[in-house]
Short mmCIF file of C-alpha atoms in Angstrom, two decimals:
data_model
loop_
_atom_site.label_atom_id
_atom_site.label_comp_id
_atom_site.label_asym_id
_atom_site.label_seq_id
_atom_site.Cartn_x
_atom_site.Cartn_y
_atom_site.Cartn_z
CA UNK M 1 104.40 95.50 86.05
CA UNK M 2 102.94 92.10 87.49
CA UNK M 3 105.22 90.74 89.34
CA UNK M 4 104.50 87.04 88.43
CA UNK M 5 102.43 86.61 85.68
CA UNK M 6 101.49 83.48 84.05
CA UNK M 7 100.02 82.56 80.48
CA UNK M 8 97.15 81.41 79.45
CA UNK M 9 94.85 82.50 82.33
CA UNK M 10 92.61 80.15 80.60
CA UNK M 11 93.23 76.81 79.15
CA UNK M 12 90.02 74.73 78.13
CA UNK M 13 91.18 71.44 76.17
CA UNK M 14 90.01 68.11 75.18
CA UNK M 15 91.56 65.02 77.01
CA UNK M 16 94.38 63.58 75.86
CA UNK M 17 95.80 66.41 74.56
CA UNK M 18 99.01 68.01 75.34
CA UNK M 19 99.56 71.75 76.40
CA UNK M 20 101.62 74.31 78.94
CA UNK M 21 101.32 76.70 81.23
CA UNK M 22 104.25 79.44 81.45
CA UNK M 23 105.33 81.19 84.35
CA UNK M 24 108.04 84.27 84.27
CA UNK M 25 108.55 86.34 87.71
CA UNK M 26 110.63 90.00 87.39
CA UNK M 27 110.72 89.85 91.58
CA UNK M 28 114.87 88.78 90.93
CA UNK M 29 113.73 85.67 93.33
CA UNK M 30 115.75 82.24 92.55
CA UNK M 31 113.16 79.55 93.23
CA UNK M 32 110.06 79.37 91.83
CA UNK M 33 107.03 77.14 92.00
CA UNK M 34 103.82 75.19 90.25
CA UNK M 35 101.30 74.80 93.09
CA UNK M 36 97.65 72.93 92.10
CA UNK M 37 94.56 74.40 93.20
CA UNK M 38 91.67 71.85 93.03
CA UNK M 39 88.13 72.30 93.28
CA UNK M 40 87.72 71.99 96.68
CA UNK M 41 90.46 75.07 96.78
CA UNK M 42 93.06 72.83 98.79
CA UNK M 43 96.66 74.03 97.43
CA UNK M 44 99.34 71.93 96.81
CA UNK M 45 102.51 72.12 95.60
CA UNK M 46 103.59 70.18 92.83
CA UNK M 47 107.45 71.38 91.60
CA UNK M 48 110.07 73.82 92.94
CA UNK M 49 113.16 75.20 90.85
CA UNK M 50 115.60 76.96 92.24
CA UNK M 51 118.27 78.60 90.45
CA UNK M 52 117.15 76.23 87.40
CA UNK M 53 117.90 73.19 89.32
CA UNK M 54 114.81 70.91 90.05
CA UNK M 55 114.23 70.26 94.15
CA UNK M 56 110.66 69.58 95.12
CA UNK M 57 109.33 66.63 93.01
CA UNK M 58 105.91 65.90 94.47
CA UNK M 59 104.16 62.49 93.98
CA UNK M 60 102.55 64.16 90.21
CA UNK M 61 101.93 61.80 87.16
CA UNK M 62 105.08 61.93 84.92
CA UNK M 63 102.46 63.00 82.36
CA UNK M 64 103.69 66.52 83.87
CA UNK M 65 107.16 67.82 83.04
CA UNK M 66 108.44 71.32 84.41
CA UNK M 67 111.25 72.99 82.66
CA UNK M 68 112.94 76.08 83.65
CA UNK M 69 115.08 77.91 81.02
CA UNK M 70 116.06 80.17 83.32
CA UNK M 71 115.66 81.52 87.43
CA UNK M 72 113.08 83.50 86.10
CA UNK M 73 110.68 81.76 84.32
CA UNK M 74 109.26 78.05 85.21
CA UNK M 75 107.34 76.16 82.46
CA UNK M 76 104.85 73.07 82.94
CA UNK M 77 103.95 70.97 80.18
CA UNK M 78 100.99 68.34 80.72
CA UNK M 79 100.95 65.26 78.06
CA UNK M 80 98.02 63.24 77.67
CA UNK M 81 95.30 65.33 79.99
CA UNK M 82 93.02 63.73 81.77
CA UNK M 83 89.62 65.18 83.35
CA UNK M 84 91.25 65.09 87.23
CA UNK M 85 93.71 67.75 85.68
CA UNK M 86 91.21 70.17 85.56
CA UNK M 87 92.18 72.57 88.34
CA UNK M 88 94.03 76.26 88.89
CA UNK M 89 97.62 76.15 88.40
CA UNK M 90 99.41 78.68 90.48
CA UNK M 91 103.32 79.55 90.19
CA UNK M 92 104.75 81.21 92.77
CA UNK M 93 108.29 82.38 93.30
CA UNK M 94 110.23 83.30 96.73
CA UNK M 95 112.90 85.66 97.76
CA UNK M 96 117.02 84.84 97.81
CA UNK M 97 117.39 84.49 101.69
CA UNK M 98 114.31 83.92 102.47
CA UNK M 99 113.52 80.39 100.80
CA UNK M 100 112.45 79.02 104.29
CA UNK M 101 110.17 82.26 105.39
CA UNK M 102 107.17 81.00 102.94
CA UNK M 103 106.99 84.50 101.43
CA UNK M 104 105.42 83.29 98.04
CA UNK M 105 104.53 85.58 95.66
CA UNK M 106 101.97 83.77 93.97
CA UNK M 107 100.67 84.54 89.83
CA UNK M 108 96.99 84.89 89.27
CA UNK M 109 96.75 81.54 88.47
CA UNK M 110 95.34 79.39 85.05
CA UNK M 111 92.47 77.80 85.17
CA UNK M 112 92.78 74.74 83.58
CA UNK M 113 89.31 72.34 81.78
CA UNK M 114 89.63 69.57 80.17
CA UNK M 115 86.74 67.99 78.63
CA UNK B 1 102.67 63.72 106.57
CA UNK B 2 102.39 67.08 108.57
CA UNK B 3 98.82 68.59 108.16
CA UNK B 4 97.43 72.17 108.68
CA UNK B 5 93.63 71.92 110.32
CA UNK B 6 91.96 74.79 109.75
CA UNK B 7 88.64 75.88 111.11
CA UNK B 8 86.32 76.83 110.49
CA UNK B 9 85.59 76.41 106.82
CA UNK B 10 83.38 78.96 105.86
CA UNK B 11 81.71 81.90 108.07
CA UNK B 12 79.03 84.22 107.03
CA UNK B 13 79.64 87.32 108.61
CA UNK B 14 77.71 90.71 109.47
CA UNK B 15 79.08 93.33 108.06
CA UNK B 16 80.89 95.42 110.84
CA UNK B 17 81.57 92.38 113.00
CA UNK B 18 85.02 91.06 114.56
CA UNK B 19 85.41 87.60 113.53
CA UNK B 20 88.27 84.42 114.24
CA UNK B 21 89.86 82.00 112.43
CA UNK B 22 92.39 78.98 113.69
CA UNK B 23 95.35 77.09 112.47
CA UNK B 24 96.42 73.63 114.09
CA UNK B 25 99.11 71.40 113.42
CA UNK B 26 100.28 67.94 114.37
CA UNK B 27 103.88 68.94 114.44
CA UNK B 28 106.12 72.46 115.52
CA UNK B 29 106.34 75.27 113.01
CA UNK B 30 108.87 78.10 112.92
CA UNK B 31 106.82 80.49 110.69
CA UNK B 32 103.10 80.48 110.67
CA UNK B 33 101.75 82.58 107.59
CA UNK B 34 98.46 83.70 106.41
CA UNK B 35 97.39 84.40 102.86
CA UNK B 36 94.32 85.70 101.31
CA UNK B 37 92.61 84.93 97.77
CA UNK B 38 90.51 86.69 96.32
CA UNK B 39 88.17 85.61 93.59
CA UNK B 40 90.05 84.69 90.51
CA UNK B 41 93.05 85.59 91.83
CA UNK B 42 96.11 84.24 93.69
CA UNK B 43 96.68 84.21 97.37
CA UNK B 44 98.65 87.28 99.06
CA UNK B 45 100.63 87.26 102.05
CA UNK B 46 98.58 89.14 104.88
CA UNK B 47 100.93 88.67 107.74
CA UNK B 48 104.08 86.51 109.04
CA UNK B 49 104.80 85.05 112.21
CA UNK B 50 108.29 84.15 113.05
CA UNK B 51 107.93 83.90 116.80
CA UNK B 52 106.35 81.67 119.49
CA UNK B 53 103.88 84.21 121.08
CA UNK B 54 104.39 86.57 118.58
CA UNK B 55 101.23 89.17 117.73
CA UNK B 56 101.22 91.13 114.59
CA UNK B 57 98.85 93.47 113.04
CA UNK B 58 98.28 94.41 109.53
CA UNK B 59 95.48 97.11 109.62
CA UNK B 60 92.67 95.36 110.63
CA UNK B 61 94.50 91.51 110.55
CA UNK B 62 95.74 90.72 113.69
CA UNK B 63 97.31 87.11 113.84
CA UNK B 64 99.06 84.91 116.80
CA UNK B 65 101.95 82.62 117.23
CA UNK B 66 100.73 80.14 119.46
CA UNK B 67 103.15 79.45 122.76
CA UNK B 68 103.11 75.86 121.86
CA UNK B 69 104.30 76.36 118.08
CA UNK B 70 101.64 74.28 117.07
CA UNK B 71 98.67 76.72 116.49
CA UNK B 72 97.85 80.17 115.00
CA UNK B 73 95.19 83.01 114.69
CA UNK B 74 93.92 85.40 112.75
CA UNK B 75 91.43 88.05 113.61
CA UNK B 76 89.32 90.54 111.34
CA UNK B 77 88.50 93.31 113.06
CA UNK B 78 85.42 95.69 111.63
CA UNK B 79 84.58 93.80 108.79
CA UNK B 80 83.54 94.89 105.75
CA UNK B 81 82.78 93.90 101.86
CA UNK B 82 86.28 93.53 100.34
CA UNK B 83 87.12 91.03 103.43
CA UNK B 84 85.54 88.30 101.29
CA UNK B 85 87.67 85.42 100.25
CA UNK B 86 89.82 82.54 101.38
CA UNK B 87 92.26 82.91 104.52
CA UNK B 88 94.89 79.86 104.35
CA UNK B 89 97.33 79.62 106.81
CA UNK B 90 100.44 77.91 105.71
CA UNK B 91 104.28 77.17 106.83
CA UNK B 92 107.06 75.24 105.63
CA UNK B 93 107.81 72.12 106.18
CA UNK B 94 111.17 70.45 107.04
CA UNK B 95 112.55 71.10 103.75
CA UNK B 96 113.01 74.83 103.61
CA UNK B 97 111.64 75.08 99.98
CA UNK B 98 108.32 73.25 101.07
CA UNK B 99 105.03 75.50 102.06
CA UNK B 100 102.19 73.47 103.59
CA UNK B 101 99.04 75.56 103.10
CA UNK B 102 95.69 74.58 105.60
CA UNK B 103 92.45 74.01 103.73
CA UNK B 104 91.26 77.37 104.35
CA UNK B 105 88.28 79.58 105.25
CA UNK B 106 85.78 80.69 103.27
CA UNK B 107 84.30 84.32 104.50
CA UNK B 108 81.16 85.71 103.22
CA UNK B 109 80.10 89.03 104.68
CA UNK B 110 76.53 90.15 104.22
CA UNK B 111 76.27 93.54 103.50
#
């Protein structure tokens, strides 16, 4: 019954690879999120969907491409890895009405390593 | 851009002790928010402020609005062993879909 859940919880790779990190929420919320967690534990939010439309773009590498197939589940793809990718990857999602509240409901996170 | 200074970042605390936490910022929120993570997992909203002044309690979280919009609280009463974690404070920015999150505080309570 999680109520955001994300998949892999663990991601170890070799750089310059290519992988993704899904993210599906059953909360009925329309705008979901891909916060980065780095190692120093500072969050920071990358992309925001809502209702499958794209709205917060943050200064990321291009080598990072959301994709939402639907309001419920938020997809990030990462081409060509590098070692400063290496961080926890949180999605989030947020409740119809109350977008501007912050009330995130945040996954448990994957913890991304690239060697 | 707007930033969220936190303080302090990390406390070891005696188990059984009331302890503090602050949240500054440059510019004037309208929600002030404070989230917990635990190890390996991801933060969880402890309590919401939507009010200059405000005071709300959640158990034994109590957190303030500060008058001047620009500052926040949060107190742990009593600790004890399960208090351990991050506290962030956080609030949106301009753009409604935008949560800025401080760097947060570290607690470590000694049994």
């Amino acid at each position: 019954d999680t109520a955001v859940s994300q998949t892999p919880k663990y991601l170890v790779t070799q750089m310059g690879n290519d992988k993704s990190i899904k993210c599906e929420q059953n909360l009925g919320h329309d705008t979901m999120y891909w916060y980065k967690q780095d190692s120093k534990k500072f969050l920071k939010i990358m992309f925001s969907y809502n209702n499958k439309e794209l709205i917060i773009n943050e200064t990321v590498p291009n080598r990072f491409s959301p994709k939402s197939p639907d309001k419920a589940h938020l997809n990030l793809h990462i081409n060509s890895l590098e070692l400063g990718d290496s961080a926890v990857y949180f999605c989030a999602s947020s409740s119809p009405g109350r977008k501007n509240t912050g009330e995130l409901f945040f996954g448990e996170g994957s913890r991304l390593t690239v060697l | 851009g707007q930033q969220l200074n936190q303080s302090p970042q990390s406390m070891f605390i005696q188990e059984g002790e009331d302890v503090s936490m602050n949240c500054t910022s440059s510019s004037i929120f309208n929600t002030w928010l404070w989230y917990k993570q635990d190890p390996g997992e991801g933060p969880v909203l402890l309590i919401a402020l939507y009010k200059a002044g405000e005071l709300t309690s959640n158990g034994r979280l109590t957190a303030q609005f500060g008058i001047t919009r620009k500052d926040s609280f949060l107190n742990i009463s009593a600790s004890i062993p399960s208090d351990v974690g991050i506290y962030f404070c956080a609030g949106p920015l301009s753009n409604d879909y935008k949560l800025s999150f401080g760097a947060g505080t570290t607690v470590t309570v000694r049994a």
